[in-house]
Amino acid sequence: MATKNSSVIEFILTGLTDQLGLQIPLFFLFLCSYVITVVGNLGLITLIGLNSHLHTPMYFFLFNLSLIDFCYSTTITPKMLMSFVSKKNIILHTGCMTQLFFLCFFGISESLVLSAMAYDRYAAICKPLVYTVTMSPQVYFLLLLGVYVMGFLGAMGHTGSIMSLAFCADNLVNHFLCDIFPLLELSCNSTYVNELVVFIVVAIVIGVPTITIFISYTLILSSILHISSTEGRCKAFHTCSSHVIVISLFFGSGAFMYLKPPSILPLDQGKVSSLFYTIVVPLLNPLIYSLRNKDVKIALRKTLRRKTFF
């Protein structure tokens, strides 16, 4: 995957901060968050796989969201942790392009899965009588296929755009990962076309899911307001609000990072923004979608009882 017109064979990632006093505390903070992310997402994948009553469209999408979050976090966090404990966090050019590809692939896939989940909840709450037809196995398999195809095409577009650049001398990437704008900053040729590609692709993969999610949740909230039970309304609002918070964090931080020219957004601020959609959201998703979910709690108790019995 190395480009022929580049003399750079490796990059050095500067990491999140250069303050020595923060290196070890941040290492343990992000190590703990990574462990929770891995345990939470793999646990949710296992529960959904083992319990047949969770084999529904909603949990089918949740299974894939957890799988994406696990892979997304694993693509980024281990390399980030190395920057806290090593003097030079070196990554080969090929490794950098590979990380960039999977960063884009899982990021785009996550945004599309979240929009598919919002549509699924709209179909279940607003059109319950035709839900089994609206979300038949063929429909949600096609939706998921579209998610991964779009993720692959978007990742290829971004990675191919970066690989077309020449990196002549400077190899110091001012970030904790191989992201698009820090790499564009190192290019020794014009990046106008590359920035245009970023804006177009990100506008599509953030804009379309955001509109889908906004319309779905607006219709869902409208249906909730017609629930006669006050307790039912409060419970529905409580569940929807937590989902909306996580979705807003993911799309908001992504838009803040990629839908502005790099000259307007300093890269140090970009690092903080990147933490939300690469570290925080994969950590929160299994907590929001499982610990606050009655079906998942029941499945967990059944699984634990089954293990205790055996």
XYZ file of C-alpha atoms in Angstrom:
310
model
C 0.000 0.000 0.000
C 3.024 2.330 -0.079
C 3.011 5.139 -2.597
C 5.796 5.275 -5.174
C 6.155 9.067 -5.091
C 6.916 9.292 -1.362
C 10.306 9.123 0.336
C 8.730 8.574 3.760
C 8.662 4.914 4.802
C 7.512 5.489 8.388
C 5.683 8.079 10.482
C 6.051 9.172 14.110
C 2.792 9.761 15.999
C 3.125 12.599 18.547
C 0.307 11.222 20.698
C -2.382 13.010 22.665
C -0.086 15.246 24.733
C 3.624 15.962 25.196
C 3.320 16.750 28.936
C 5.333 14.060 30.722
C 3.363 14.332 33.961
C 0.166 13.282 32.176
C 1.566 10.313 30.239
C 1.178 7.572 32.872
C -2.231 8.716 34.256
C -3.598 8.975 30.703
C -2.150 5.555 29.855
C -4.075 3.893 32.700
C -7.213 5.958 32.016
C -7.385 4.900 28.369
C -6.275 1.335 29.160
C -9.232 1.006 31.560
C -11.608 2.533 29.004
C -10.328 0.106 26.351
C -10.814 -2.905 28.639
C -14.388 -1.771 29.438
C -15.057 -1.213 25.726
C -13.775 -4.674 24.782
C -15.592 -6.470 27.623
C -18.819 -4.527 27.051
C -18.974 -5.038 23.294
C -17.799 -8.666 23.280
C -20.191 -9.396 26.148
C -23.103 -7.932 24.194
C -22.101 -9.888 21.069
C -21.980 -13.111 23.124
C -25.338 -12.476 24.807
C -27.100 -11.779 21.518
C -25.516 -14.833 19.920
C -26.445 -17.210 22.775
C -30.039 -16.093 23.404
C -32.549 -16.921 20.680
C -35.152 -14.404 21.926
C -32.681 -11.646 21.006
C -32.501 -12.793 17.374
C -34.623 -9.876 16.112
C -33.816 -6.990 13.730
C -33.124 -4.596 16.612
C -30.548 -6.891 18.190
C -29.231 -7.921 14.788
C -28.204 -4.278 14.253
C -26.987 -3.996 17.848
C -24.828 -7.097 17.336
C -23.181 -5.431 14.337
C -22.822 -2.098 16.159
C -20.960 -3.868 18.980
C -18.766 -5.715 16.480
C -17.937 -2.436 14.705
C -17.231 -0.664 18.021
C -14.915 -3.475 19.157
C -12.953 -3.404 15.876
C -13.007 0.411 15.735
C -11.552 0.740 19.224
C -8.968 -2.008 18.595
C -7.820 -0.240 15.423
C -6.972 2.926 17.384
C -6.467 2.465 21.129
C -3.506 -0.016 21.322
C -1.382 2.244 19.104
C -2.504 5.262 21.097
C -1.457 3.586 24.366
C 2.040 3.066 22.966
C 2.474 6.837 22.587
C 2.181 7.217 26.381
C 4.945 4.728 27.232
C 7.422 4.939 24.333
C 9.773 7.756 23.357
C 8.893 7.449 19.664
C 5.630 5.896 18.581
C 6.675 4.777 15.093
C 4.278 3.378 12.511
C 5.273 2.210 9.046
C 3.805 3.938 6.001
C 1.900 0.753 5.135
C 0.648 0.432 8.705
C -0.438 4.070 8.711
C -2.460 3.664 5.508
C -3.982 0.440 6.877
C -5.022 2.184 10.105
C -6.490 5.055 8.093
C -8.512 2.624 5.959
C -10.013 0.822 8.963
C -10.587 4.108 10.812
C -12.686 5.318 7.861
C -14.349 1.932 7.252
C -15.544 1.418 10.826
C -16.395 5.110 11.336
C -18.590 5.247 8.224
C -20.131 1.839 8.995
C -21.005 2.958 12.532
C -22.773 6.108 11.318
C -24.853 4.064 8.859
C -25.686 1.331 11.394
C -26.910 3.988 13.835
C -29.217 5.385 11.137
C -30.485 1.854 10.325
C -31.191 1.295 14.032
C -33.130 4.575 14.213
C -35.218 3.515 11.203
C -35.834 0.114 12.818
C -37.078 1.783 16.034
C -39.327 4.068 13.973
C -40.838 1.049 12.196
C -41.329 -0.811 15.511
C -42.894 2.094 17.437
C -44.781 4.029 14.753
C -45.891 1.161 12.483
C -46.076 -1.913 14.775
C -48.776 -3.696 12.744
C -46.607 -3.917 9.613
C -43.247 -4.135 11.413
C -42.579 -7.762 10.448
C -43.096 -6.860 6.782
C -41.196 -3.549 6.930
C -38.213 -5.172 8.669
C -38.237 -8.638 7.137
C -34.969 -10.651 7.171
C -34.345 -9.715 3.537
C -34.721 -5.996 4.326
C -32.332 -5.875 7.278
C -29.760 -8.065 5.516
C -29.861 -5.661 2.542
C -29.573 -2.671 4.899
C -26.540 -4.206 6.573
C -24.980 -5.099 3.229
C -25.435 -1.471 2.182
C -23.770 -0.323 5.423
C -20.598 -2.330 4.806
C -20.450 -1.607 1.054
C -20.743 2.151 1.716
C -18.158 1.851 4.490
C -15.740 0.085 2.150
C -16.246 2.563 -0.704
C -15.865 5.573 1.605
C -12.719 4.123 3.187
C -11.228 3.369 -0.232
C -12.002 6.925 -1.355
C -10.274 8.506 1.649
C -7.303 6.115 1.686
C -6.765 6.328 -2.078
C -6.873 10.129 -1.843
C -4.141 10.157 0.836
C -2.012 7.542 -0.968
C -1.908 9.755 -4.051
C 0.051 12.377 -2.077
C 3.832 12.677 -1.732
C 5.405 12.905 1.730
C 8.872 14.290 1.018
C 10.631 14.817 4.337
C 8.558 15.539 7.434
C 7.136 12.368 9.007
C 5.901 13.729 12.367
C 2.118 13.200 12.524
C 0.582 15.610 15.031
C -2.027 13.144 16.286
C -2.444 9.872 18.202
C -3.597 8.093 15.016
C -3.160 8.256 11.244
C -6.050 10.570 10.472
C -6.770 12.454 7.276
C -6.005 16.078 8.141
C -2.750 15.445 10.060
C -1.497 13.492 7.029
C -2.638 16.201 4.599
C -0.582 18.685 6.622
C 2.592 16.694 5.850
C 2.059 16.564 2.082
C 4.516 18.468 -0.098
C 2.011 18.953 -2.919
C -1.412 20.616 -3.179
C -4.160 19.080 -1.034
C -7.140 21.080 -2.355
C -8.655 18.094 -4.198
C -8.072 15.836 -1.191
C -9.840 18.257 1.149
C -12.727 18.438 -1.324
C -12.972 14.606 -1.345
C -13.034 14.608 2.474
C -15.779 17.236 2.592
C -17.978 15.476 0.004
C -17.649 11.970 1.478
C -18.085 13.124 5.084
C -21.040 15.367 4.163
C -22.749 12.287 2.709
C -21.892 9.791 5.482
C -22.764 12.289 8.237
C -25.508 14.281 6.501
C -27.689 11.408 5.244
C -27.633 9.383 8.521
C -28.207 12.563 10.568
C -31.319 13.445 8.535
C -32.557 9.835 8.765
C -32.022 9.723 12.529
C -33.577 13.169 13.075
C -36.725 12.296 11.111
C -36.998 8.841 12.760
C -36.677 10.164 16.310
C -39.005 13.102 15.605
C -41.695 10.645 14.497
C -40.895 8.360 17.449
C -41.228 11.238 19.941
C -44.491 12.268 18.286
C -45.812 8.732 18.850
C -44.563 8.768 22.453
C -46.550 11.930 23.173
C -49.710 10.005 22.275
C -49.012 7.318 24.906
C -51.750 7.618 27.526
C -49.641 6.282 30.404
C -47.409 8.875 32.085
C -45.053 6.120 33.219
C -44.849 4.774 29.645
C -44.063 8.246 28.272
C -41.350 8.855 30.868
C -39.755 5.458 30.190
C -39.783 6.004 26.413
C -38.361 9.537 26.745
C -35.686 8.236 29.135
C -34.600 5.539 26.654
C -34.696 7.782 23.571
C -32.827 10.623 25.279
C -29.853 8.381 26.149
C -29.712 7.109 22.539
C -29.867 10.667 21.172
C -27.040 11.813 23.482
C -24.661 9.096 22.224
C -25.651 9.684 18.592
C -25.138 13.444 19.017
C -21.672 12.874 20.489
C -20.655 10.672 17.564
C -22.012 12.806 14.728
C -21.294 16.130 16.414
C -17.620 15.392 17.068
C -17.217 13.873 13.586
C -18.759 16.913 11.895
C -16.672 19.268 14.048
C -13.510 17.446 12.981
C -14.083 16.845 9.267
C -16.556 19.453 8.004
C -14.193 22.363 8.680
C -11.016 23.237 6.759
C -7.912 22.168 8.742
C -6.743 25.816 8.798
C -9.805 26.758 10.890
C -9.578 23.839 13.350
C -6.176 23.512 15.087
C -4.999 19.908 15.204
C -4.702 19.992 19.015
C -8.452 20.692 19.191
C -8.970 17.996 16.564
C -7.321 15.462 18.890
C -9.885 16.185 21.610
C -12.730 15.958 19.090
C -11.346 12.637 17.816
C -11.467 11.183 21.341
C -15.264 11.370 21.341
C -15.965 9.379 18.176
C -13.034 6.947 18.509
C -12.877 6.273 22.274
C -15.914 7.623 24.136
C -18.744 6.475 21.827
C -17.538 2.815 21.504
C -17.278 2.826 25.321
C -20.785 4.250 25.880
C -22.689 2.276 23.232
C -22.730 -1.117 25.029
C -23.592 0.612 28.326
C -26.450 2.640 26.843
C -27.890 -0.148 24.690
C -27.484 -2.988 27.206
C -27.539 -1.864 30.845
C -30.655 0.221 30.156
C -32.318 -2.588 28.194
C -34.668 -4.992 29.964
C -34.303 -7.817 27.396
C -30.510 -7.750 27.635
C -30.643 -7.845 31.458
C -32.941 -10.887 31.315
C -30.611 -12.589 28.807
C -27.623 -11.869 31.055
C -29.345 -13.406 34.083
C -30.339 -16.495 32.076
C -26.810 -16.922 30.733
C -25.261 -16.581 34.195
C -27.757 -19.084 35.654
C -26.982 -21.508 32.813
C -23.238 -21.268 33.508
C -23.817 -21.702 37.258
C -25.950 -24.809 36.619
C -23.317 -26.428 34.404
